[in-house]
Coordinates of C-alpha atoms in Angstrom, one line a residue:
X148 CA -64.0 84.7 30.3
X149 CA -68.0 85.5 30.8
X150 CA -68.5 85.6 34.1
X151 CA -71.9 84.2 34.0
X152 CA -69.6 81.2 32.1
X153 CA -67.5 80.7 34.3
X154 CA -69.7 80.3 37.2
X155 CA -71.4 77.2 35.4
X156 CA -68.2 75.9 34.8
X157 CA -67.4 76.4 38.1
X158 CA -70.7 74.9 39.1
X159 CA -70.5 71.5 37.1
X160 CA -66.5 71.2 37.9
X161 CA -68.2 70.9 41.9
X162 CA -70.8 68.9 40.6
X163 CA -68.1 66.4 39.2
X164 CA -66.3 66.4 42.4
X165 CA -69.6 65.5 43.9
X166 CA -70.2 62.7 41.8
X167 CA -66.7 60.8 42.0
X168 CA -67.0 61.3 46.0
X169 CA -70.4 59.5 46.0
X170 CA -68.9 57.0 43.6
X171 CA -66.2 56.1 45.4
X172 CA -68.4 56.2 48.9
X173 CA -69.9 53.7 47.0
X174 CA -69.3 49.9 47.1
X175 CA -68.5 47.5 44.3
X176 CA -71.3 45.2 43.8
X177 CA -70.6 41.6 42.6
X178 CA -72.2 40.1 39.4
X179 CA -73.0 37.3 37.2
X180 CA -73.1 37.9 33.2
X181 CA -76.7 36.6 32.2
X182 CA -76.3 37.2 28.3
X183 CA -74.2 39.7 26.2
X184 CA -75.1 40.6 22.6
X185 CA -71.1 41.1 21.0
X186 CA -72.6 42.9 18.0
X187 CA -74.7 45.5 20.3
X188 CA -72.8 46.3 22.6
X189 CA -74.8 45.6 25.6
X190 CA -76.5 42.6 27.9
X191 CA -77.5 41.7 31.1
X192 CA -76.1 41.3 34.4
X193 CA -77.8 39.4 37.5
X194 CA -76.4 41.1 41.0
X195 CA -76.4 39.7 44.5
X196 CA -79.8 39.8 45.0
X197 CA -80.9 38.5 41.5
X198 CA -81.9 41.4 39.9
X199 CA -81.3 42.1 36.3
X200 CA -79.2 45.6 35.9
X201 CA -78.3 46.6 32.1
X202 CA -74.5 46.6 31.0
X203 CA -73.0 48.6 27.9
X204 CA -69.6 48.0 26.7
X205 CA -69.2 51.7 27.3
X206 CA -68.7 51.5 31.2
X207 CA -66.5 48.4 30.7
X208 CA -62.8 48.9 32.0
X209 CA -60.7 46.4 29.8
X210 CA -57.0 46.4 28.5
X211 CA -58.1 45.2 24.9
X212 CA -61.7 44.8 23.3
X213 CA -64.7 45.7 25.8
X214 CA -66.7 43.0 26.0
X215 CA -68.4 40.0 28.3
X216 CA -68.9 36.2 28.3
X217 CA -72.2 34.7 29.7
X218 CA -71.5 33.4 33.0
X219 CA -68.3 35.7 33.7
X220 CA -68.0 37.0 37.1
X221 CA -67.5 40.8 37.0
X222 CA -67.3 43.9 40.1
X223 CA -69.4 47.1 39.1
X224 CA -70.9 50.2 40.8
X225 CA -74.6 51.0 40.8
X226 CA -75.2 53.8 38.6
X227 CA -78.7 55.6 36.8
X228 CA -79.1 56.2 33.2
X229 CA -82.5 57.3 32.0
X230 CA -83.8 56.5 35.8
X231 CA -82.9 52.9 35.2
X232 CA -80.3 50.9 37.4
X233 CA -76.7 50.2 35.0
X234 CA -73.3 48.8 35.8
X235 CA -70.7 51.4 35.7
X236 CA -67.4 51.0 36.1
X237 CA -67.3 47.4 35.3
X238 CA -64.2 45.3 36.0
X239 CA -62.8 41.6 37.0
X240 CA -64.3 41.0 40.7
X241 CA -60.7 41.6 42.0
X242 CA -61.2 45.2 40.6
X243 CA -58.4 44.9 37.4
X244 CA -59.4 45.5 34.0
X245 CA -61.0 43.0 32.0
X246 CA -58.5 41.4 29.8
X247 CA -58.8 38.7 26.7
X248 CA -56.9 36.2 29.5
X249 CA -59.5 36.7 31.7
X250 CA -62.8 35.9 29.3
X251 CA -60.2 32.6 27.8
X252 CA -61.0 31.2 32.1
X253 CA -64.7 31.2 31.4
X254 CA -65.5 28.0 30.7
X255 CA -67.8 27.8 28.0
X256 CA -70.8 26.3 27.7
X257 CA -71.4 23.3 26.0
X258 CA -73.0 23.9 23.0
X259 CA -69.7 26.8 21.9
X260 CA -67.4 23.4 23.1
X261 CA -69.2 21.4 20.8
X262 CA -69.0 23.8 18.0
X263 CA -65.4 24.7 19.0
X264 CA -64.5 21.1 18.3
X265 CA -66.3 20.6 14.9
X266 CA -64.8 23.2 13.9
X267 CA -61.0 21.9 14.6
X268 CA -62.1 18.5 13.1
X269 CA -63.0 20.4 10.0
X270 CA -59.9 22.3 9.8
X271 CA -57.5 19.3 10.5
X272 CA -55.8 17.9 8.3
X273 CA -53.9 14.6 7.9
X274 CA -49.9 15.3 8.3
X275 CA -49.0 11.4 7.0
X276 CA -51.5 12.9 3.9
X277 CA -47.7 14.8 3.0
X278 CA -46.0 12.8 0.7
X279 CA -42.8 13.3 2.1
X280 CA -44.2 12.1 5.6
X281 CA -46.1 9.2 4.6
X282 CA -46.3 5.8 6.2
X283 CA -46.0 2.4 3.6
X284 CA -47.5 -0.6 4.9
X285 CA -48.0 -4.4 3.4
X286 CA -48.8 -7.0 5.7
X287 CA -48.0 -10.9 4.7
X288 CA -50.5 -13.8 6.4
X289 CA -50.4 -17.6 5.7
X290 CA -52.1 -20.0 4.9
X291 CA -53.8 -18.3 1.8
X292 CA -56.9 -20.2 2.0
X293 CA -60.2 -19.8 3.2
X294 CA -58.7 -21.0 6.4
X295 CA -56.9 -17.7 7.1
X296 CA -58.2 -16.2 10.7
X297 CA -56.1 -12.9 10.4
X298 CA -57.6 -9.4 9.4
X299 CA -55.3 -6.0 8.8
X300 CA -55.9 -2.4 8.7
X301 CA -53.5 -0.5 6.8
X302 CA -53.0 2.8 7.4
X303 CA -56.4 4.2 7.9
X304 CA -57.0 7.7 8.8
X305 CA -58.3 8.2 12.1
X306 CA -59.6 12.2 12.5
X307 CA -57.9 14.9 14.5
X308 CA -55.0 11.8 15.4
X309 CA -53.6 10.7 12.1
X310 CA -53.3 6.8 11.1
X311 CA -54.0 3.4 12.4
X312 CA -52.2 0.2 11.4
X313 CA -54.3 -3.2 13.0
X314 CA -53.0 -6.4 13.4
X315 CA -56.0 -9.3 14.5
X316 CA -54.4 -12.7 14.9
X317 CA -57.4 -14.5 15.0
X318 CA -57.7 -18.2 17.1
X319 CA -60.7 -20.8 18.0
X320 CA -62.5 -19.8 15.0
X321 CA -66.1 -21.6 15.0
X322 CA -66.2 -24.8 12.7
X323 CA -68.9 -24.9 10.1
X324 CA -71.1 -27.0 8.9
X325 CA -68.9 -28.9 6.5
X326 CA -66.4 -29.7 9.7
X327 CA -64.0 -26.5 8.3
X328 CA -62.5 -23.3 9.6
X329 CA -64.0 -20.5 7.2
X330 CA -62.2 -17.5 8.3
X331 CA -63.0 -15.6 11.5
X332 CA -66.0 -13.3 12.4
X333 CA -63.8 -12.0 15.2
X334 CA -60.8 -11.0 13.4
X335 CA -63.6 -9.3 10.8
X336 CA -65.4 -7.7 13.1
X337 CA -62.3 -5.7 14.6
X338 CA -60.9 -4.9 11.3
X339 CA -63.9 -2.6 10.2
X340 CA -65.1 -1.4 14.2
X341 CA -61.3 -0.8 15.9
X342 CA -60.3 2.6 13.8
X343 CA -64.0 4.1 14.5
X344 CA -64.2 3.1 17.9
X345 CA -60.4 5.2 18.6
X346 CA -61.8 8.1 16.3
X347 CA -65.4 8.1 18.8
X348 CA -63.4 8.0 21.7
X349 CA -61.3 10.7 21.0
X350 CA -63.8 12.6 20.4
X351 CA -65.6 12.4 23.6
X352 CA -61.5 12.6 25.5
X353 CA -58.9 14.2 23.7
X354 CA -56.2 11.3 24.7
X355 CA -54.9 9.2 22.2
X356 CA -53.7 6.3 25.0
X357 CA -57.5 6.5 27.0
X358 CA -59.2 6.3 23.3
X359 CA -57.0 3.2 22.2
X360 CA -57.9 1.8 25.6
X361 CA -61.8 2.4 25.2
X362 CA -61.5 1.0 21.7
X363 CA -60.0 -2.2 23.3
X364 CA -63.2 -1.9 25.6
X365 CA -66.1 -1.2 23.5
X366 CA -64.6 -4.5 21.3
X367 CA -64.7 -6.7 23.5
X368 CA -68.3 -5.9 24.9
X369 CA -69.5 -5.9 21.7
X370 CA -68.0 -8.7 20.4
X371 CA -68.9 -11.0 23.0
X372 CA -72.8 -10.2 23.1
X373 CA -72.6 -10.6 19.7
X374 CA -70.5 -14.0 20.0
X375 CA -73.1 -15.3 22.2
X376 CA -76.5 -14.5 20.3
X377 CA -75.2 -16.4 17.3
X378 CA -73.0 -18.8 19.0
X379 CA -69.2 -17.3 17.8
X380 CA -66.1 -19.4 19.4
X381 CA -63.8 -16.9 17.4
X382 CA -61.4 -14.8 19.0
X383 CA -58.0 -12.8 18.3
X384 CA -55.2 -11.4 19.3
X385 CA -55.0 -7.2 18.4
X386 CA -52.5 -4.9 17.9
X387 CA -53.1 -1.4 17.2
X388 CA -50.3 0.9 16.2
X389 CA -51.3 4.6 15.9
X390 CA -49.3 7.1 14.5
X391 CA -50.2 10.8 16.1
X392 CA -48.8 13.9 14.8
X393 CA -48.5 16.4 17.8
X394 CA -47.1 18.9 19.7
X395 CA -44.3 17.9 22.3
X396 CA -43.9 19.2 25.6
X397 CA -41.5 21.7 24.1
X398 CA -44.5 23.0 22.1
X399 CA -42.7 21.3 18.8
X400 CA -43.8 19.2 16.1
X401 CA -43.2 15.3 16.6
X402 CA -44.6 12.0 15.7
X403 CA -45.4 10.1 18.4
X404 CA -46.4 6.5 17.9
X405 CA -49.2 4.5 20.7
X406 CA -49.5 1.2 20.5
X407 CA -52.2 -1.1 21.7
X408 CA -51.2 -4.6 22.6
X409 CA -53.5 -7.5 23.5
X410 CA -51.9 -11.1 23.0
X411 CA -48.6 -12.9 21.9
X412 CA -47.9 -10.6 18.4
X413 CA -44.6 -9.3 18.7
X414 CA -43.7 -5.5 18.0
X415 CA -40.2 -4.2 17.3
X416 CA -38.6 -1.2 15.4
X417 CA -35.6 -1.5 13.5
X418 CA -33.0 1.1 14.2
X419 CA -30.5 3.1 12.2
X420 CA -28.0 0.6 13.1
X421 CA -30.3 -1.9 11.8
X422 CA -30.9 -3.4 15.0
X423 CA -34.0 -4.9 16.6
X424 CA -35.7 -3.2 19.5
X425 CA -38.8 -4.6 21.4
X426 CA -41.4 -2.0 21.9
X427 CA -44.2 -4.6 23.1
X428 CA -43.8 -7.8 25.3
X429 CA -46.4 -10.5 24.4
X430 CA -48.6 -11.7 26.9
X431 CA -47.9 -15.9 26.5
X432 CA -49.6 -18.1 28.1
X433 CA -46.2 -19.2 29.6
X434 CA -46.1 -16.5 31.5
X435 CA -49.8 -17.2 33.2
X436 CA -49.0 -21.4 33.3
X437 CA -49.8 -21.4 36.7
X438 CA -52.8 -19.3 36.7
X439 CA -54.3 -21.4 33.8
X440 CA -53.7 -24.4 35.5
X441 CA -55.2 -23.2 38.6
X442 CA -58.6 -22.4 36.7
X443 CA -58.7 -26.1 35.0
X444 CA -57.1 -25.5 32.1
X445 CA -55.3 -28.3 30.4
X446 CA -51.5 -27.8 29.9
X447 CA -49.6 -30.1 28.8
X448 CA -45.9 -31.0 29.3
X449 CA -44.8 -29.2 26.2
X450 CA -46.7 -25.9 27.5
X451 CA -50.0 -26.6 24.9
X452 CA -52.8 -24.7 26.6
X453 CA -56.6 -26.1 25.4
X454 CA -60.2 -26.4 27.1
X455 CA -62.9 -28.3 25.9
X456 CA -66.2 -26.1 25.0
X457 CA -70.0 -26.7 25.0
X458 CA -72.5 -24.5 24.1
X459 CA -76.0 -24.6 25.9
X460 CA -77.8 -27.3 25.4
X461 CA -74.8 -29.6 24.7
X462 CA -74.5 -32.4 27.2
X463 CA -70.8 -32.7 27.1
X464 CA -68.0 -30.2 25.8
X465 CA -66.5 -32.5 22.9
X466 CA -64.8 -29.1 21.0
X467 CA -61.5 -28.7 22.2
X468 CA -59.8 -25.1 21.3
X469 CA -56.6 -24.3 22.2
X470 CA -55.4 -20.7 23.8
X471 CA -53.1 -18.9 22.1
X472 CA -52.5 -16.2 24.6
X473 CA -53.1 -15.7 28.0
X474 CA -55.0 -12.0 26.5
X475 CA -57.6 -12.2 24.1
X476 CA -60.7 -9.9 22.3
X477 CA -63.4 -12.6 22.7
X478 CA -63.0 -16.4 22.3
X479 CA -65.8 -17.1 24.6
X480 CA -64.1 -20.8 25.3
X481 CA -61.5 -19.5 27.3
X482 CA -63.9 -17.2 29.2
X483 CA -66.4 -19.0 30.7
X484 CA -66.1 -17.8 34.1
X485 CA -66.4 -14.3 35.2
X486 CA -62.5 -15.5 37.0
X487 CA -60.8 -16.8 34.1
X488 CA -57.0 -15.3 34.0
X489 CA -57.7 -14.7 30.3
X490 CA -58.8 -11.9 29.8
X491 CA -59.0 -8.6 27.4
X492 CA -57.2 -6.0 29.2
X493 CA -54.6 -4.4 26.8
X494 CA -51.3 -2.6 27.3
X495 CA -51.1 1.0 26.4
X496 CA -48.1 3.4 26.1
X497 CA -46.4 5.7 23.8
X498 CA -43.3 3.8 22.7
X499 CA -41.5 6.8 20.8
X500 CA -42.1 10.2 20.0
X501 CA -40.2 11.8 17.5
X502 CA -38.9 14.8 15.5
X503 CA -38.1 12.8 12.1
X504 CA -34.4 13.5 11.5
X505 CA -31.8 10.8 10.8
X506 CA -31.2 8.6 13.4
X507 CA -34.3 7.5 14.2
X508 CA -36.0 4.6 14.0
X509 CA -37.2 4.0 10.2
X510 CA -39.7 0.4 10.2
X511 CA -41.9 -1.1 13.1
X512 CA -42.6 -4.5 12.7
X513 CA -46.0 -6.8 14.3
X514 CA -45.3 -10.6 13.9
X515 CA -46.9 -13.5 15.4
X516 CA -45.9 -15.7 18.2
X517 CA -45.8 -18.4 15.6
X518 CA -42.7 -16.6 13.8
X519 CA -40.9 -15.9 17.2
X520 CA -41.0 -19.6 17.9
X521 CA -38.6 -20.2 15.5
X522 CA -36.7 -16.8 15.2
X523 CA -35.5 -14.8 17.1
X524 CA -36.0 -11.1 16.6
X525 CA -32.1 -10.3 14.7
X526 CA -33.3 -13.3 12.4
X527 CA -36.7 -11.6 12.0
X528 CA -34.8 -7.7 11.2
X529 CA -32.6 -9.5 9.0
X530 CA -34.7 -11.5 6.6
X531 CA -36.6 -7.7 6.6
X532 CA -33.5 -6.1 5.5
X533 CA -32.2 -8.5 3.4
X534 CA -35.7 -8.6 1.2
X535 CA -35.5 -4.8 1.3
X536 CA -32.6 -4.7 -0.1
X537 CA -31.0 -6.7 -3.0
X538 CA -32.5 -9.8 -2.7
X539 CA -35.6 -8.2 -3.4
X540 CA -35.5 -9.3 -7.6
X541 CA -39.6 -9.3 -7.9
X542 CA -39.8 -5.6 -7.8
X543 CA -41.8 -5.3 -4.7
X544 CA -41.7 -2.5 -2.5
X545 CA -39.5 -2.6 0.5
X546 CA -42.2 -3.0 3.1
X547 CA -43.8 -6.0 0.8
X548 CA -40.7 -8.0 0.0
X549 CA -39.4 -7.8 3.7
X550 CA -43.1 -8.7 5.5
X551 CA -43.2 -12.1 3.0
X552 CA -39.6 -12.8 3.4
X553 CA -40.3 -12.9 7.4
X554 CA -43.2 -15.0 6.9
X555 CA -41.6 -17.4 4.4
X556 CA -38.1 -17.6 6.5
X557 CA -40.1 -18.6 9.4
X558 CA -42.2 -21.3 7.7
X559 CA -39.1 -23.1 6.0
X560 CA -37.7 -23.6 9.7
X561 CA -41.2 -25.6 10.4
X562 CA -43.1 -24.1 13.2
X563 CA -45.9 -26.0 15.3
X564 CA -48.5 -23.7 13.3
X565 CA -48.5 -22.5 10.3
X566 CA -50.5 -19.5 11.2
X567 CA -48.4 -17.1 10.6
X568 CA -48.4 -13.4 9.7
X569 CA -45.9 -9.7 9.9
X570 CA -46.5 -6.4 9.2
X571 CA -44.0 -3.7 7.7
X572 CA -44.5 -0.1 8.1
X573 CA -42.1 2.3 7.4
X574 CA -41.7 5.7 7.9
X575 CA -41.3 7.8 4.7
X576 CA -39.3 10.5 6.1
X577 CA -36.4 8.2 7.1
X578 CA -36.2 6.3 3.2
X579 CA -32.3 7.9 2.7
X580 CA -31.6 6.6 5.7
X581 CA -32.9 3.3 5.5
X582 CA -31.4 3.4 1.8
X583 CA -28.1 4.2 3.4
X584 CA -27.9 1.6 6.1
X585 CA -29.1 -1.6 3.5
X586 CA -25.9 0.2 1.4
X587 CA -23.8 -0.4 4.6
X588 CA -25.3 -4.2 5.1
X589 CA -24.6 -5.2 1.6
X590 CA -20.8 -4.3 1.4
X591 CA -20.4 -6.0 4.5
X592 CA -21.4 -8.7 2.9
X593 CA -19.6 -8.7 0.0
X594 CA -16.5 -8.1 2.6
X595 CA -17.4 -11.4 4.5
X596 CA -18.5 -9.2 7.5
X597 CA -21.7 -10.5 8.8
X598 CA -24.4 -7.8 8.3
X599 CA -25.8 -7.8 12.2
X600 CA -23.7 -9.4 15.2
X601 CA -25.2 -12.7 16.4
X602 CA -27.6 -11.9 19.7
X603 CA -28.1 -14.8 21.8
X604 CA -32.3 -14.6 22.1
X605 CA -33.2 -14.1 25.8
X606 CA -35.7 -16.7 27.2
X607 CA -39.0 -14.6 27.3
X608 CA -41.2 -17.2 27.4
X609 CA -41.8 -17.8 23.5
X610 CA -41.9 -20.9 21.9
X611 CA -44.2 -22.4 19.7
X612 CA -46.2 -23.9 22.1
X613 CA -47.4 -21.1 23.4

């Protein structure tokens, strides 16, 4: 080698040693990412004292792609490049390399959240869309005349969730002019407001059980300001079933199904045995008979609850409405106190989750108080399954023919009311065995073998009076 070469080799190999002692005589400074340009390479960094010192991607120490989030926190040494202050070296303040994991902790601000989350609701897609997952729905309601207070939604799609079956009962509907009951605002009102008030909610908390319960909430305030500017009596009882396809805590794909409950509608699923089960306990006004009493409520010996009404200006209350259920959306009658036990608090909970194989349950039913008065819920499953199966000879779909045969078995056996309704949903996926288990009911039958075992109803505090 030259030895005029190799001295300057020899020279800058010292140099070199110089620099890494001074670099590591050197302390790591502490920064704050102020902006990074991904497509440039470089950005800014504010240190300890606030100053602004230039980063490139270049002196970034990372595992996978080099690069920075505004607002990270980040270690660095002091360097000069061009006579200008730079971060060299730059790491994780704990002095590891920058890794994909690390920039993930970074919360982001709110305007990449915001687009983070259109973007998901863009890209989602219904799962009960799939026609082998689908959910079929028919929902029966008497009296069929102008009369009828009860309002359904059937299956409407509710983004980044999945569907949302309503039931509102509706009670103390106001009395027009002509001295009738023309429907019910109430029951209305929820019908078209419920499934965008869950979809707004879950939006703002990614919960399914906090948005059903802020639905409940925004209702009822709504309603009742409403109610009171144009003098509404109307109220109902609501029951929101919402099906949610998810991940479980095993990271695999289930349905999971949330219900909403606020009044005296009962909810069972039938199971592959054909057998009821009682997801929902109605809140009766039975159950609150002291309470009611206690805030001058009349209740009489047969467990009727009513309370006369006037609205300002009236002299004396000569409308008397009766209560339905100690829980209620509106019905500004039985809420003219700020301490009246009725109130519109609902009950919340996932009732099942599951991975939709056989076995499951295949049909969740919603009926009103007025049905459970005079049957109990193996009557109710049977006249379901019975319709569903071969006595249905109109052609109807299963979910149709079983949710009027309820309706019509439970107003032969002459209830107090005649307001009566059910809803039938079943799940798609489990059709075979649903098929399979009407197959099993009907050659017990022609065997003489009674289809379900007899259940002796438990006293739950339903009857017809309330």
């Amino acid at each position: 080698m030259n030895a005029a070469l190799k001295r300057q080799f020899e020279a800058a190999t010292a140099v070199d040693a110089v620099v890494d002692k001074q670099i590591k005589a050197r302390g790591r400074e502490i920064g704050t990412v102020e902006a990074y340009d991904k497509v440039k390479g470089f950005g800014f960094v504010w240190d300890a004292d606030e100053e602004k010192i230039f980063v490139h991607q270049s002196q970034i120490t990372s595992q996978g792609f080099r690069q920075l989030v505004e607002g990270q926190k980040i270690s660095f040494l002091r360097g000069m490049n061009r006579d200008k202050p730079w971060c060299e070296d730059v790491r994780n303040p704990d002095g590891t390399p920058i890794t994909s994991e690390t920039k993930d902790k970074v919360e982001e601000p709110s305007v990449v959240a915001k687009k983070r989350r259109q973007q998901l609701k863009e890209q989602w897609r219904n799962f009960f869309e799939i026609p082998q997952y689908a959910l079929k729905g028919y929902a029966e309601s008497l009296p069929t005349t102008g009369a009828n207070q009860d309002k359904f939604v059937l299956g409407e799609t509710v983004p980044q969730l999945g569907k949302v079956f309503v039931v509102a009962h509706g009670c103390a509907a106001s009395i027009g002019k002509t001295g009738l009951i023309i429907g019910n605002e109430c029951s209305t009102f929820l019908k078209d407001k419920l499934p965008k008030y869950i979809a707004a909610a879950y939006e703002e908390k990614p919960d399914p059980a906090a948005a059903i319960a802020s639905a409940f909430e925004a209702a009822e305030s709504e309603w009742m300001e409403r109610a009171k500017m144009k003098s509404f009596t109307d109220g109902a009882e609501v029951t929101i079933a919402l099906f949610v396809h998810a991940l479980n805590s095993s990271g695999q794909p289930c349905v999971q199904l949330w219900m909403g409950n606020l009044g005296a509608n009962v909810v069972v699923l039938i199971n592959s045995e054909g057998m009821p089960v009682r997801v929902m306990e109605p809140h009766t006004t039975v159950k609150a008979r002291a309470l009611l009493e206690q805030a001058g409520f009349n209740v009489s010996e047969r467990g009727t609850v009513d309370v006369a009404f006037a609205e300002v200006g009236e002299h004396r209350p000569t409308t008397a409405f009766r209560l339905p259920a100690s829980r209620l959306i509106g019905g500004r009658p039985f809420k003219t106190s700020k301490t009246s036990p009725v109130t519109a608090k609902p009950e919340v909970k996932k009732v099942r989750e599951w991975k939709c194989v056989a076995g499951e349950e295949s049909v969740l039913l919603v009926f009103s108080a007025e049905v459970a008065s005079v049957l109990s819920d193996n009557d109710v499953v049977n006249a379901a399954l019975d319709a569903w199966g071969g006595n249905n000879s109109d052609g109807l779909d299963g979910w149709e023919a079983a949710s009027k045969a309820v309706v019509r078995t439970a107003q032969a056996q002459g209830p107090d009311r005649d307001t009566l309704h059910c809803l039938a949903v079943q799940c798609w996926w489990q059709e075979k065995p649903l098929q399979r288990l009407i197959a099993r009911r009907e050659d017990k039958k022609r065997s003489g073998v009674p289809a379900v075992e007899k259940v002796k109803p438990t006293d739950d505090g339903m009857d017809m009076f309330g």
